[in-house]
Coordinates of C-alpha atoms in Angstrom, one line a residue:
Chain A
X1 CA 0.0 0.0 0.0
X2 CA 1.7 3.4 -1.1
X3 CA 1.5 6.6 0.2
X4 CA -1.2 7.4 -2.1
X5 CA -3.6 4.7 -0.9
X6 CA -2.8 5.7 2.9
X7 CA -4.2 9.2 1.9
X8 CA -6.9 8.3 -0.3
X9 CA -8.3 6.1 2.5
X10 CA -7.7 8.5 5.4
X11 CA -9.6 11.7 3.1
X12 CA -12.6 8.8 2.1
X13 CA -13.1 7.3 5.9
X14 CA -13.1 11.2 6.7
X15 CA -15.2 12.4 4.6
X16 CA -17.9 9.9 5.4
X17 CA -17.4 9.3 9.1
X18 CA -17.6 13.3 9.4
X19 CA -20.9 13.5 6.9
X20 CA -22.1 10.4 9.6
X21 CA -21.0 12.5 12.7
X22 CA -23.1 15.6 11.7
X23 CA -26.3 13.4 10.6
X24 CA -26.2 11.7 14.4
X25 CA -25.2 15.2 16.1
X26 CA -28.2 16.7 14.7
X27 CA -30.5 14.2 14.8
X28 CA -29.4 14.1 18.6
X29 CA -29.6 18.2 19.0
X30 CA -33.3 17.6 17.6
X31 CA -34.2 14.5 20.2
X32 CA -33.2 16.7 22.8
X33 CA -34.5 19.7 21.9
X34 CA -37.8 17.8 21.5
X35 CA -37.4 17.2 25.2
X36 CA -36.4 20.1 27.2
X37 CA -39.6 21.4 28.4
X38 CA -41.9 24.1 26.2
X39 CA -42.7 27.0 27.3
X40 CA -45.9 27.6 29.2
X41 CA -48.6 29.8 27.2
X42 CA -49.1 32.1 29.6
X43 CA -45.4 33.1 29.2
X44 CA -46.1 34.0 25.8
X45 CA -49.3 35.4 26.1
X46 CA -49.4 37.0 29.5
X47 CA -50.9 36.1 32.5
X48 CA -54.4 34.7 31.5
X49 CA -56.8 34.9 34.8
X50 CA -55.2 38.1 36.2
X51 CA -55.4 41.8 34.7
X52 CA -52.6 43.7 35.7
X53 CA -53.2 46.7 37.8
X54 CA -52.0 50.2 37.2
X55 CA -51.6 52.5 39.4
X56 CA -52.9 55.9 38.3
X57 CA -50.3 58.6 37.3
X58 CA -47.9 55.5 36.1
X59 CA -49.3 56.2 32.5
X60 CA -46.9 58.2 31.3
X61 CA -44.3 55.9 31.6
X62 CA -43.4 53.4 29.1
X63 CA -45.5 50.4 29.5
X64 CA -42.8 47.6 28.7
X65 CA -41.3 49.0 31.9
X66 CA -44.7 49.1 34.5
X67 CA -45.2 45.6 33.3
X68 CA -41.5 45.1 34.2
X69 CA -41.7 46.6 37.3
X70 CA -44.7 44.4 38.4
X71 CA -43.1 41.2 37.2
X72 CA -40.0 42.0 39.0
X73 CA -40.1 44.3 42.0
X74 CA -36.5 45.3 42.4
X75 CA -34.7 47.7 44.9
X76 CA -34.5 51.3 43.7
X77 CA -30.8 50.6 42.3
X78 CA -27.9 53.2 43.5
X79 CA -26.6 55.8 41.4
X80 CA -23.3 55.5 42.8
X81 CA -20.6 52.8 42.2
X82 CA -21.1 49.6 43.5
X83 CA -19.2 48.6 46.4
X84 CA -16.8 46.2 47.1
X85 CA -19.4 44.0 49.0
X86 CA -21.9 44.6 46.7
X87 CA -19.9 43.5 43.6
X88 CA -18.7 40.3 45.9
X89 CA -22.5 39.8 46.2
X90 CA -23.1 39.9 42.3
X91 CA -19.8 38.0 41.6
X92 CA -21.5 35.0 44.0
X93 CA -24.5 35.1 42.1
X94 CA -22.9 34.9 38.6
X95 CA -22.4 31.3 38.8
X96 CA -25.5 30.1 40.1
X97 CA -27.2 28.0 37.4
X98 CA -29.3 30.3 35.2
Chain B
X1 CA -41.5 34.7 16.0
X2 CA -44.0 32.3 17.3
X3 CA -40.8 30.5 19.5
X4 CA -42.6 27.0 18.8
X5 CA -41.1 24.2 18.2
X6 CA -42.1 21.8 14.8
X7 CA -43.2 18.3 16.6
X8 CA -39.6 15.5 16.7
X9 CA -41.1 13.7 13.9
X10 CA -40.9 16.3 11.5
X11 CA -37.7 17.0 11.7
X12 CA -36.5 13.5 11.4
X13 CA -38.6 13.0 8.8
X14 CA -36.6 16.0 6.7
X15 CA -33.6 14.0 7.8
X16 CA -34.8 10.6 6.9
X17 CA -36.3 11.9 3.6
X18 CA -32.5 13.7 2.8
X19 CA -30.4 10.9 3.3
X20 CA -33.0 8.4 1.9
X21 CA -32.8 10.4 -1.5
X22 CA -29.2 10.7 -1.5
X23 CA -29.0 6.5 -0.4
X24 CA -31.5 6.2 -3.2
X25 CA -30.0 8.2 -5.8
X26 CA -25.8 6.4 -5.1
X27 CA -27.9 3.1 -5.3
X28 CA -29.9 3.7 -8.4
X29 CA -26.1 4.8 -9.6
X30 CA -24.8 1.8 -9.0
X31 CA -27.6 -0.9 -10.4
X32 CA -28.2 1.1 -14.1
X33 CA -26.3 0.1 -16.7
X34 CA -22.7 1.4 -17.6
X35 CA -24.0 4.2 -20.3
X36 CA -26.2 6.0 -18.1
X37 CA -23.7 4.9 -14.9
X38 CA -21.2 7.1 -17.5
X39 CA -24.2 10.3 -18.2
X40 CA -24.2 10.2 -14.6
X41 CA -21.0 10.8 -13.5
X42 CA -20.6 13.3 -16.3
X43 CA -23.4 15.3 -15.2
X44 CA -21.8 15.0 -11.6
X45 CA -18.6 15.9 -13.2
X46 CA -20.0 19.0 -14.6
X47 CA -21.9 20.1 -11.4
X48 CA -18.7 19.8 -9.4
X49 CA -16.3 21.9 -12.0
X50 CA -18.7 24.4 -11.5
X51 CA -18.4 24.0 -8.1
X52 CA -14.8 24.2 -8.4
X53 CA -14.4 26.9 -10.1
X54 CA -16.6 29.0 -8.2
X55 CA -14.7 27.8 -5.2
X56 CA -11.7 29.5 -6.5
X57 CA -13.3 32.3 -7.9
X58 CA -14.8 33.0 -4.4
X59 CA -11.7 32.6 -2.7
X60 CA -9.5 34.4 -4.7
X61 CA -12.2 37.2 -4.7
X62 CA -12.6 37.7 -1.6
X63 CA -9.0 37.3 -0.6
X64 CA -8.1 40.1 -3.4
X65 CA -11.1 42.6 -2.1
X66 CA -10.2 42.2 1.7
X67 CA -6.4 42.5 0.9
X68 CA -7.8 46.0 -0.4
X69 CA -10.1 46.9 2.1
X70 CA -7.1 46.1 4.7
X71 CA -4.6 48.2 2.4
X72 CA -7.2 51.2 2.4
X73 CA -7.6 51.2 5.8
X74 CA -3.6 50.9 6.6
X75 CA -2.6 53.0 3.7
X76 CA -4.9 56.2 4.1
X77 CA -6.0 55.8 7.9
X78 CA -9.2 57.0 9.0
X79 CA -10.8 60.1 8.7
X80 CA -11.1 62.0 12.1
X81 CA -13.9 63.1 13.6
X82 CA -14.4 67.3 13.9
X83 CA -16.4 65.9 17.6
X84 CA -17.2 62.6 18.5
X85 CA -20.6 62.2 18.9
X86 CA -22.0 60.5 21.9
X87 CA -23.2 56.7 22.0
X88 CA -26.0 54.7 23.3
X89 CA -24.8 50.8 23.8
X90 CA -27.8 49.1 24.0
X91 CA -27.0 45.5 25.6
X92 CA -29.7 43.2 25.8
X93 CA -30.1 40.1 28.3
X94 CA -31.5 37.4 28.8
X95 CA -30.7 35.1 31.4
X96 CA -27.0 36.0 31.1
X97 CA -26.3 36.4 34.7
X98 CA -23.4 34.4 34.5
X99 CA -21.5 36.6 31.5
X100 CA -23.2 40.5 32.4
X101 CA -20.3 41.5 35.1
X102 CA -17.4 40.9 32.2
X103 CA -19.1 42.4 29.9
X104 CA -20.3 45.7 31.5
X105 CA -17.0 46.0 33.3
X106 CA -15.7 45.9 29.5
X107 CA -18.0 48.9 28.8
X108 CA -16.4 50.7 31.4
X109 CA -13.2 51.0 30.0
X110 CA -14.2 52.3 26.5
X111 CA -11.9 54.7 25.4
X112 CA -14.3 57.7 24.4
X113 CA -15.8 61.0 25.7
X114 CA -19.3 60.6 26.2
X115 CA -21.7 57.3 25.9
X116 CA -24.9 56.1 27.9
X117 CA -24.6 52.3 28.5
X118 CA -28.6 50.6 28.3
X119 CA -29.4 46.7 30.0
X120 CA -32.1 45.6 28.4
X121 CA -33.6 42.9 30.9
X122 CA -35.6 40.5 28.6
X123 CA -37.3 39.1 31.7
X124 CA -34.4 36.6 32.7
X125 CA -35.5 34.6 35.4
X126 CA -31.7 34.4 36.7
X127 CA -30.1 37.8 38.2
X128 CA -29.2 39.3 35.1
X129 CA -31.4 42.0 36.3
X130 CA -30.0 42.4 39.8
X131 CA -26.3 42.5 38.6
X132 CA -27.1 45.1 36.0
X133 CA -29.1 47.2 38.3
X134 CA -26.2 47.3 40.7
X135 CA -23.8 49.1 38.2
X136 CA -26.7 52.0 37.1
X137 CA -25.3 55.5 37.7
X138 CA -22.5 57.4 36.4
X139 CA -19.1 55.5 35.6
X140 CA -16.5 58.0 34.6
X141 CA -17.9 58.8 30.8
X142 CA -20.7 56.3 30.9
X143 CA -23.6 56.6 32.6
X144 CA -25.5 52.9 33.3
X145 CA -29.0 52.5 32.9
X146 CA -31.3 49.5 33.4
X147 CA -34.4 48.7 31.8
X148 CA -36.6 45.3 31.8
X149 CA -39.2 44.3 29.9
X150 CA -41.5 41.2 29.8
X151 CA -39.7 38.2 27.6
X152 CA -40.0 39.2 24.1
X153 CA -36.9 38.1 22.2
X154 CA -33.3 39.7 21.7
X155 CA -35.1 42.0 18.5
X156 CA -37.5 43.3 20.9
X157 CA -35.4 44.0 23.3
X158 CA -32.8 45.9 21.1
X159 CA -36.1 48.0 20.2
X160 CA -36.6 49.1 23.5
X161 CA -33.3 50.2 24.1
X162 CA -33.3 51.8 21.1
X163 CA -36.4 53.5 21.9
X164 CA -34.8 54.6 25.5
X165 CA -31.6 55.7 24.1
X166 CA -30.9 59.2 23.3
X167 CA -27.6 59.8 21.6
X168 CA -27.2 60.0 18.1
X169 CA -25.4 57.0 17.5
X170 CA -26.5 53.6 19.0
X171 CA -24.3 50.6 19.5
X172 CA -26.3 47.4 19.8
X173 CA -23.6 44.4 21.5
X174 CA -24.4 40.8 22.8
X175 CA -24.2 40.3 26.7
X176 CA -21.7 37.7 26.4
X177 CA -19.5 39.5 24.2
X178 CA -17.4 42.2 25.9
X179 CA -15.4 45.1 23.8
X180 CA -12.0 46.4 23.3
X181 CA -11.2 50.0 24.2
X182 CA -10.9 51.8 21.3
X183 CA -13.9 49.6 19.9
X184 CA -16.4 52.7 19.8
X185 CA -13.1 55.6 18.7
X186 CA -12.5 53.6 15.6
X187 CA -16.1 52.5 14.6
X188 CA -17.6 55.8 15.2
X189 CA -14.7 57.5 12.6
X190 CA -16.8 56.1 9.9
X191 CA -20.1 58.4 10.3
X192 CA -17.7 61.0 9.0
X193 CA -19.5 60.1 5.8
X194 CA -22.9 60.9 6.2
X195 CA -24.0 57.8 3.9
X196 CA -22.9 55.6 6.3
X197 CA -25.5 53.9 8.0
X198 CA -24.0 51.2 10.3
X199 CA -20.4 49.9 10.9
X200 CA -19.9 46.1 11.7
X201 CA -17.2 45.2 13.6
X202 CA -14.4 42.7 14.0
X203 CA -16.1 40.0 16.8
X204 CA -13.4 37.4 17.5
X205 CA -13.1 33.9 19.6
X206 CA -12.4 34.6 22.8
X207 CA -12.1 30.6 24.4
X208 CA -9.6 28.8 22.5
X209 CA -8.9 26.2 25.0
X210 CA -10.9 23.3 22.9
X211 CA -9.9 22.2 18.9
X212 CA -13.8 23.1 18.4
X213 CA -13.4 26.4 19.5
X214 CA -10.1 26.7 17.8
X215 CA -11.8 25.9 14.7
X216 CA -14.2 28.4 15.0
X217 CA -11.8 31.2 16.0
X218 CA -10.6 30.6 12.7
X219 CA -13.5 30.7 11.3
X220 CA -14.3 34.1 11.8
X221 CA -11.1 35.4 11.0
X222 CA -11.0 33.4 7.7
X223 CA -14.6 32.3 6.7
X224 CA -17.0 35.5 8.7
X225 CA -14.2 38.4 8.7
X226 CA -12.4 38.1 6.0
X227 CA -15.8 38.2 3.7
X228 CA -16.8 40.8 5.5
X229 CA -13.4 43.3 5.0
X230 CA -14.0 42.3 1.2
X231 CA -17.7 43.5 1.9
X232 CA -16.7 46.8 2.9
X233 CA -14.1 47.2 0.2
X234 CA -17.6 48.2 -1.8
X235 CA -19.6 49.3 1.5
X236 CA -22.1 46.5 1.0
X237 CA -21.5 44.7 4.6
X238 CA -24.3 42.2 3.9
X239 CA -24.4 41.2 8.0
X240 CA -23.4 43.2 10.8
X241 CA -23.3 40.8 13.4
X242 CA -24.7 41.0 16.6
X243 CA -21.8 40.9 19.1
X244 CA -20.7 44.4 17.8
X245 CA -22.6 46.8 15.4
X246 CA -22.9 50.7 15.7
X247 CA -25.7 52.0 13.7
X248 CA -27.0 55.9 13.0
X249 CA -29.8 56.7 15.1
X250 CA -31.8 58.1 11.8
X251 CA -30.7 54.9 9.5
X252 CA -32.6 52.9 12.6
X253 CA -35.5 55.2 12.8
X254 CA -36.1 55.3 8.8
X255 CA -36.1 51.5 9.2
X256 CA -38.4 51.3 12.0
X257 CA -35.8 49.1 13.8
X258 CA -35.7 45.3 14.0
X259 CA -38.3 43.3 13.0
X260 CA -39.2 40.6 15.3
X261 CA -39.9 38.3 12.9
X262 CA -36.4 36.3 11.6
X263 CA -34.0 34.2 13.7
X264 CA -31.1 36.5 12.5
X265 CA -32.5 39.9 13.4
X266 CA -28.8 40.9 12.9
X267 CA -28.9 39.8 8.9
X268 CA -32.4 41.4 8.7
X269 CA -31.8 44.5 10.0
X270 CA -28.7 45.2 7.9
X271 CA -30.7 43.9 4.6
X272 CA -33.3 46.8 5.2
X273 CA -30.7 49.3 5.8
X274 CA -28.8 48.4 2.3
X275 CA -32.3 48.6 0.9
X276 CA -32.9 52.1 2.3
X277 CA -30.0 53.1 0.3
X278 CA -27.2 53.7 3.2
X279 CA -23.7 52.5 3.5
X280 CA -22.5 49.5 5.5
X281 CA -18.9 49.7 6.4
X282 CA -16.7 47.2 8.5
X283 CA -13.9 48.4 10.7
X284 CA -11.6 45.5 11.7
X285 CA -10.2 47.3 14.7
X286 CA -13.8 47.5 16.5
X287 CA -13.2 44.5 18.0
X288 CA -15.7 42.0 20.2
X289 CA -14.3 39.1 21.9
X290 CA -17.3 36.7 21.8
X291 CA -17.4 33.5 23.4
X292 CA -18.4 30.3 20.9
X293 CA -20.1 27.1 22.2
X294 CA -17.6 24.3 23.3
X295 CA -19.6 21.6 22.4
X296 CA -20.9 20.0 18.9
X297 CA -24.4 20.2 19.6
X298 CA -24.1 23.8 20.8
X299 CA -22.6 24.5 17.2
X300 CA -25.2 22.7 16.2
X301 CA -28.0 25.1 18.0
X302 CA -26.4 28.0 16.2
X303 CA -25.3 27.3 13.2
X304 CA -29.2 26.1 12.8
X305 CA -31.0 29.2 14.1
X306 CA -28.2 31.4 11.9
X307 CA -29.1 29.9 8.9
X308 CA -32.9 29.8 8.9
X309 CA -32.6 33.2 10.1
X310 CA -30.9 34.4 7.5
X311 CA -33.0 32.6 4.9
X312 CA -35.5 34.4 6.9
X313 CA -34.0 37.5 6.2
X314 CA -33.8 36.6 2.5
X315 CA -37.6 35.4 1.7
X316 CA -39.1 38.6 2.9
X317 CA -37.0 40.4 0.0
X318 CA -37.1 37.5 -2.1
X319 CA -37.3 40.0 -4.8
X320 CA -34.7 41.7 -4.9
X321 CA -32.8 38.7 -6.4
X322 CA -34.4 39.4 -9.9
X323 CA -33.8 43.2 -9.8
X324 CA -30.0 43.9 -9.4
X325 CA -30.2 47.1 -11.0
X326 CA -30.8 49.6 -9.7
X327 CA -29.0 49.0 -6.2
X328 CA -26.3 46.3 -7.6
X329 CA -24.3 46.7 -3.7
X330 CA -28.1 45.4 -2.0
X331 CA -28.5 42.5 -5.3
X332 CA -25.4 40.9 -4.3
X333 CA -25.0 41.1 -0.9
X334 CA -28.7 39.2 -0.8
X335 CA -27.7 36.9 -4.0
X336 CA -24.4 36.1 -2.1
X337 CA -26.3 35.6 1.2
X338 CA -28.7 33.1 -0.5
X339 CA -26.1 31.3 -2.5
X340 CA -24.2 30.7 1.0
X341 CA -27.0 29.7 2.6
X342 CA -28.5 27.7 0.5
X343 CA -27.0 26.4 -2.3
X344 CA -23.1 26.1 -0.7
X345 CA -23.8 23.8 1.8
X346 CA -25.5 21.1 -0.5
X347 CA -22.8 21.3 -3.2
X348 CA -20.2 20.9 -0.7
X349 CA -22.0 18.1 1.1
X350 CA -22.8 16.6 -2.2
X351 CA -19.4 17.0 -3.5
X352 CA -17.9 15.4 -1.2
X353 CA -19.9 12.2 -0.6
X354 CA -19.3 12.1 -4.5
X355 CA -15.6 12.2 -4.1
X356 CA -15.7 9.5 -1.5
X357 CA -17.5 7.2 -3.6
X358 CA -15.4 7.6 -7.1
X359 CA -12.4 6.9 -5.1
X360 CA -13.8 3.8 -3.9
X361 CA -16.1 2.5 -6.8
X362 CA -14.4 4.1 -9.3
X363 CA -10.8 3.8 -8.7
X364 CA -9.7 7.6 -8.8
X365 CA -8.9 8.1 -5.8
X366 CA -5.2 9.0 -6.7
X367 CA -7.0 12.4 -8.5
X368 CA -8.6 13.3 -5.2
X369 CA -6.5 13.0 -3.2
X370 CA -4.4 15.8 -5.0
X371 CA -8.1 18.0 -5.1
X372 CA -7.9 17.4 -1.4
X373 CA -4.2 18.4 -0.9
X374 CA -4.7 21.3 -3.4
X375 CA -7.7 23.0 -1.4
X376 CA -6.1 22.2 1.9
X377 CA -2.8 24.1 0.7
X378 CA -5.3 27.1 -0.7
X379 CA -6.8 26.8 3.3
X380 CA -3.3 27.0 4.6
X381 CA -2.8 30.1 2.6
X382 CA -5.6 31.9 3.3
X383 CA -5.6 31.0 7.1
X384 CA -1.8 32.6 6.9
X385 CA -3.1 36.0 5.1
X386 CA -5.9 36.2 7.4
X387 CA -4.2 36.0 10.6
X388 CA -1.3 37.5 9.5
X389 CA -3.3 40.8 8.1
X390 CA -5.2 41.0 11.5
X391 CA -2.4 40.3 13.6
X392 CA -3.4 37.0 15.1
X393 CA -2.0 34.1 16.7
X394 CA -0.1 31.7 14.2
X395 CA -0.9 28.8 16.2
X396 CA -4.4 29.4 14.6
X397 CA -3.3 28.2 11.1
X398 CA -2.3 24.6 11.5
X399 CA -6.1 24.3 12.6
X400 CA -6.7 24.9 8.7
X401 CA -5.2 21.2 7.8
X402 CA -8.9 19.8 9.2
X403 CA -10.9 23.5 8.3
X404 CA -13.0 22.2 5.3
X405 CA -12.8 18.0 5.6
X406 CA -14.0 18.3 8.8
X407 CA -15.4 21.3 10.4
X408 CA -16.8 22.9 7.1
X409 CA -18.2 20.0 5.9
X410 CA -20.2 19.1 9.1
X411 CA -21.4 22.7 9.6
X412 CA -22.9 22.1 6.0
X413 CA -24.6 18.9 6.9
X414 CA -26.4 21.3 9.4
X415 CA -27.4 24.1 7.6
X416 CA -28.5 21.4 4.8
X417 CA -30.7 20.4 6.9
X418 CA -31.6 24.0 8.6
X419 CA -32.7 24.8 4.6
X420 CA -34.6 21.9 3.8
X421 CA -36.8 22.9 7.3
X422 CA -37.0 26.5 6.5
X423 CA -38.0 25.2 2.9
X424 CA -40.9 23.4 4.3
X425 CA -41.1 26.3 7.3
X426 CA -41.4 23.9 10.3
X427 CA -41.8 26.0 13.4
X428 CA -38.4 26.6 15.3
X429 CA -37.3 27.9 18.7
X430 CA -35.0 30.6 19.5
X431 CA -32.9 27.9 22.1
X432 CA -30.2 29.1 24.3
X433 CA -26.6 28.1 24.1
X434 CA -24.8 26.7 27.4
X435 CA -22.6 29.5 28.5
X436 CA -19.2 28.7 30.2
X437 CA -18.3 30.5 33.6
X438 CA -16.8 34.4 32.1
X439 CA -13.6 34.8 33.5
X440 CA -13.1 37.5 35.9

């Protein structure tokens, strides 16, 4: 077997087992797409038994960010620069699992 | 989007159909008799010189162009600015608790006079929000602001911050990416012209640890960055990708934004604003360090949602590919778009399965083999001009010996497939990649 053969079998077994590889990967990527968990309607559509309420006066601001605020009540943030403890804090939560 | 998901068995069944037809097809080769066997392989032969030569064409092309671009931008410099005007960065998030601290520490340390940075919380449901809030207020030049929205989709979220901003010039980034200092400086010399509509910048690997990620670092210097220098040799940047992209606040507003209806909002957005007649330059020194999935079915994820979104992109101007004149810079960008997503992948896939089985059935293996060294030693070179013109590591370029055998060719198998499901428009999720812990 010369050197030509060597290389004409290593680019053919390449060729196909990478063509194979890709099929199976994303035939796999699809199976487990398929079961990861949808998400709920009400996600998309809103919540579907409660109306939201709106406090008078809050009209004039934008209403992506009163439906924010409801959704997630958050501290009135700082203006100043974080501090050291406070950026430890955030630094601690940056790894939890999303 | 709808963000549904097609049911499992349609998907396989776009599979199972694709390699049945090709199974079918090698088989019904094999069984009919030597004079068609011989049509056959001609009209095989045919498709793949074509193939061949618009391989070389392309490369050579594109190599030639972005060797210009580069030499333009070396050669005569930038223009500078009379004032630089201030910037909105508009950094939407979802869930990216894990990546936010790198990259608004990043945004810190731009080097430029005046810019607002925006958080756009998309609703994450980790602490995206509650890290960003915690850097609002005045940094030095920058002054953080956090807004959040119900879940609506990166698109939507770049709208609102777009519609919060207030500067003039509005840089739209990726939360996991993170920015080098002069990113904005040199990006922002190019609305010196007032054609110019959006600059796309230079978004690079920034995990190289893994041969996967290796591969894709090269990549995007020689298969995404390299195209895209050659684009803005003629100003007709046909994407400017997500990671890193300063638009005109006008260009946006005569566009009415992103549409919310693609996968590749990126692609979409940039298609509109070629069709509205403004400039698209590149400017390789705005760099983004963005970090690429580290496993195959990640790449997978992507590479799937990038190209139905950009075939996306393309159906809703499906028109323009009849009309080149009058905007030839929009006709090609969108012809070249479709071409590389649609018709590439198959040809390459096809062409190589062919080559695999000549060599075996028919014997001539000994002529592809030198096809094989030939295209490998044109990968070598243009790995070595790439890195070389944008000052890389050389260590990149060795990665080029198992570029298009391996790593091109299964990318194509997946964006094969991502076609032949946007062809039959199977309902798709947006998905979100596994991010890695950001280094400090």
């Amino acid at each position: 077997m010369d050197v030509v053969d060597i290389l004409v079998s290593i680019v053919v077994v390449t060729i196909l087992v990478t063509i194979i590889l890709a099929i199976v990967t994303y035939v796999a990527y699809k199976l487990r797409l398929s079961r990861e968990p949808a998400r709920r309607e009400e996600e998309e559509v809103g919540p579907r038994y409660f109306v939201r309420y709106d406090p008078p006066g809050a009209a004039t601001a934008a209403s992506e960010d009163r439906l924010a605020a409801a959704a997630h009540p958050v501290e009135e943030p700082s203006t100043a620069r974080p501090t050291e403890e406070e950026r430890g804090a955030s630094d601690a939560g940056r790894d939890a699992p999303a | 989007m709808s963000g549904r998901r097609a049911p499992l068995w349609k998907s396989l069944a776009v599979v199972f159909a694709t390699v049945g037809i090709t199974v079918a097809f090698i088989v019904f080769a094999l069984l009919v008799g030597p004079e068609v066997q011989r049509l056959i392989v001609r009209a095989v032969v045919v498709v793949l010189v074509i193939f061949l030569i618009l391989l070389f064409l392309r490369y050579f092309s594109l190599l030639w162009f972005s060797y210009l671009g580069h030499a333009e931008r070396n050669v005569l410099g930038l223009r500078e600015l009379r004032e630089l005007p201030p910037v909105s960065i508009i950094v939407p998030a979802y869930n990216e608790g894990r990546v936010m601290e790198r990259a608004l520490s990043s945004l810190m340390r731009l080097d430029y006079p005046e810019y607002e940075v925006l958080v756009v919380d998309d609703g994450s449901r980790d602490d995206t929000l509650a890290i960003a809030a915690a850097w609002e207020g005045q940094h030095g030049p920058a002054c953080f602001r956090v807004i959040t929205k119900p879940n609506g989709g990166k698109a939507s979220a770049l709208n609102a911050g777009i519609r919060h901003s207030t500067h003039p010039l509005i840089l739209c980034m990726d939360a996991d990416s993170y920015l080098e200092p002069r990113a904005l400086l040199d990006a922002a010399r190019h609305f010196e012209n007032p054609n110019v509509g959006g600059v796309a910048g230079n978004v690079k690997v920034e995990n190289r640890r893994t041969l996967i990620a290796r591969l894709q670092a090269l990549e995007y210097i020689e298969g995404l960055n390299m195209p895209r220098r050659a684009q803005g040799f003629i100003a007709a940047v046909n994407i400017v990708p997500g990671p890193v992209g300063l638009f005109r606040r006008e260009a946006l507003e005569e566009i009415g934004g992103y549409d919310e209806d693609t996968f590749a909002e990126d692609a979409d957005l940039t298609l509109k604003m070629l069709a509205a007649g403004w400039r698209i330059e590149y400017e390789d020194q705005a760099v983004a360090w963005s970090e690429a999935p580290e496993s195959w079915r990640d790449l997978t994820q992507q590479r799937y949602r990038w190209t139905r979104g950009i075939l996306q992109a393309i159906r809703k101007r499906k028109g323009i590919l009849l009309r080149p004149f009058p905007d030839f810079p929009l006709w090609l960008s969108t012809v070249q778009m479709g071409f590389e997503a649609l018709v590439w992948p198959a040809l390459n896939v096809f062409g190589h399965l062919f080559f695999a089985i000549v060599a075996v059935l028919f014997g001539a293996g000994e002529l592809i083999v030198y096809w094989m060294v030939l295209l490998t030693l044109l990968d070598l070179v243009a790995a070595l001009v790439t890195v070389s013109m944008e000052e890389e590591e050389l260590r990149l370029v060795p990665v080029a010996l198992m570029y298009r055998f391996v790593f091109i060719l299964f990318l194509d198998v997946v964006k094969m497939f991502a076609t032949a499901e946007e062809l039959f428009r199977l309902d798709m999720g947006w998905g979100k990649l596994e991010r890695l812990e950001a280094p400090a």
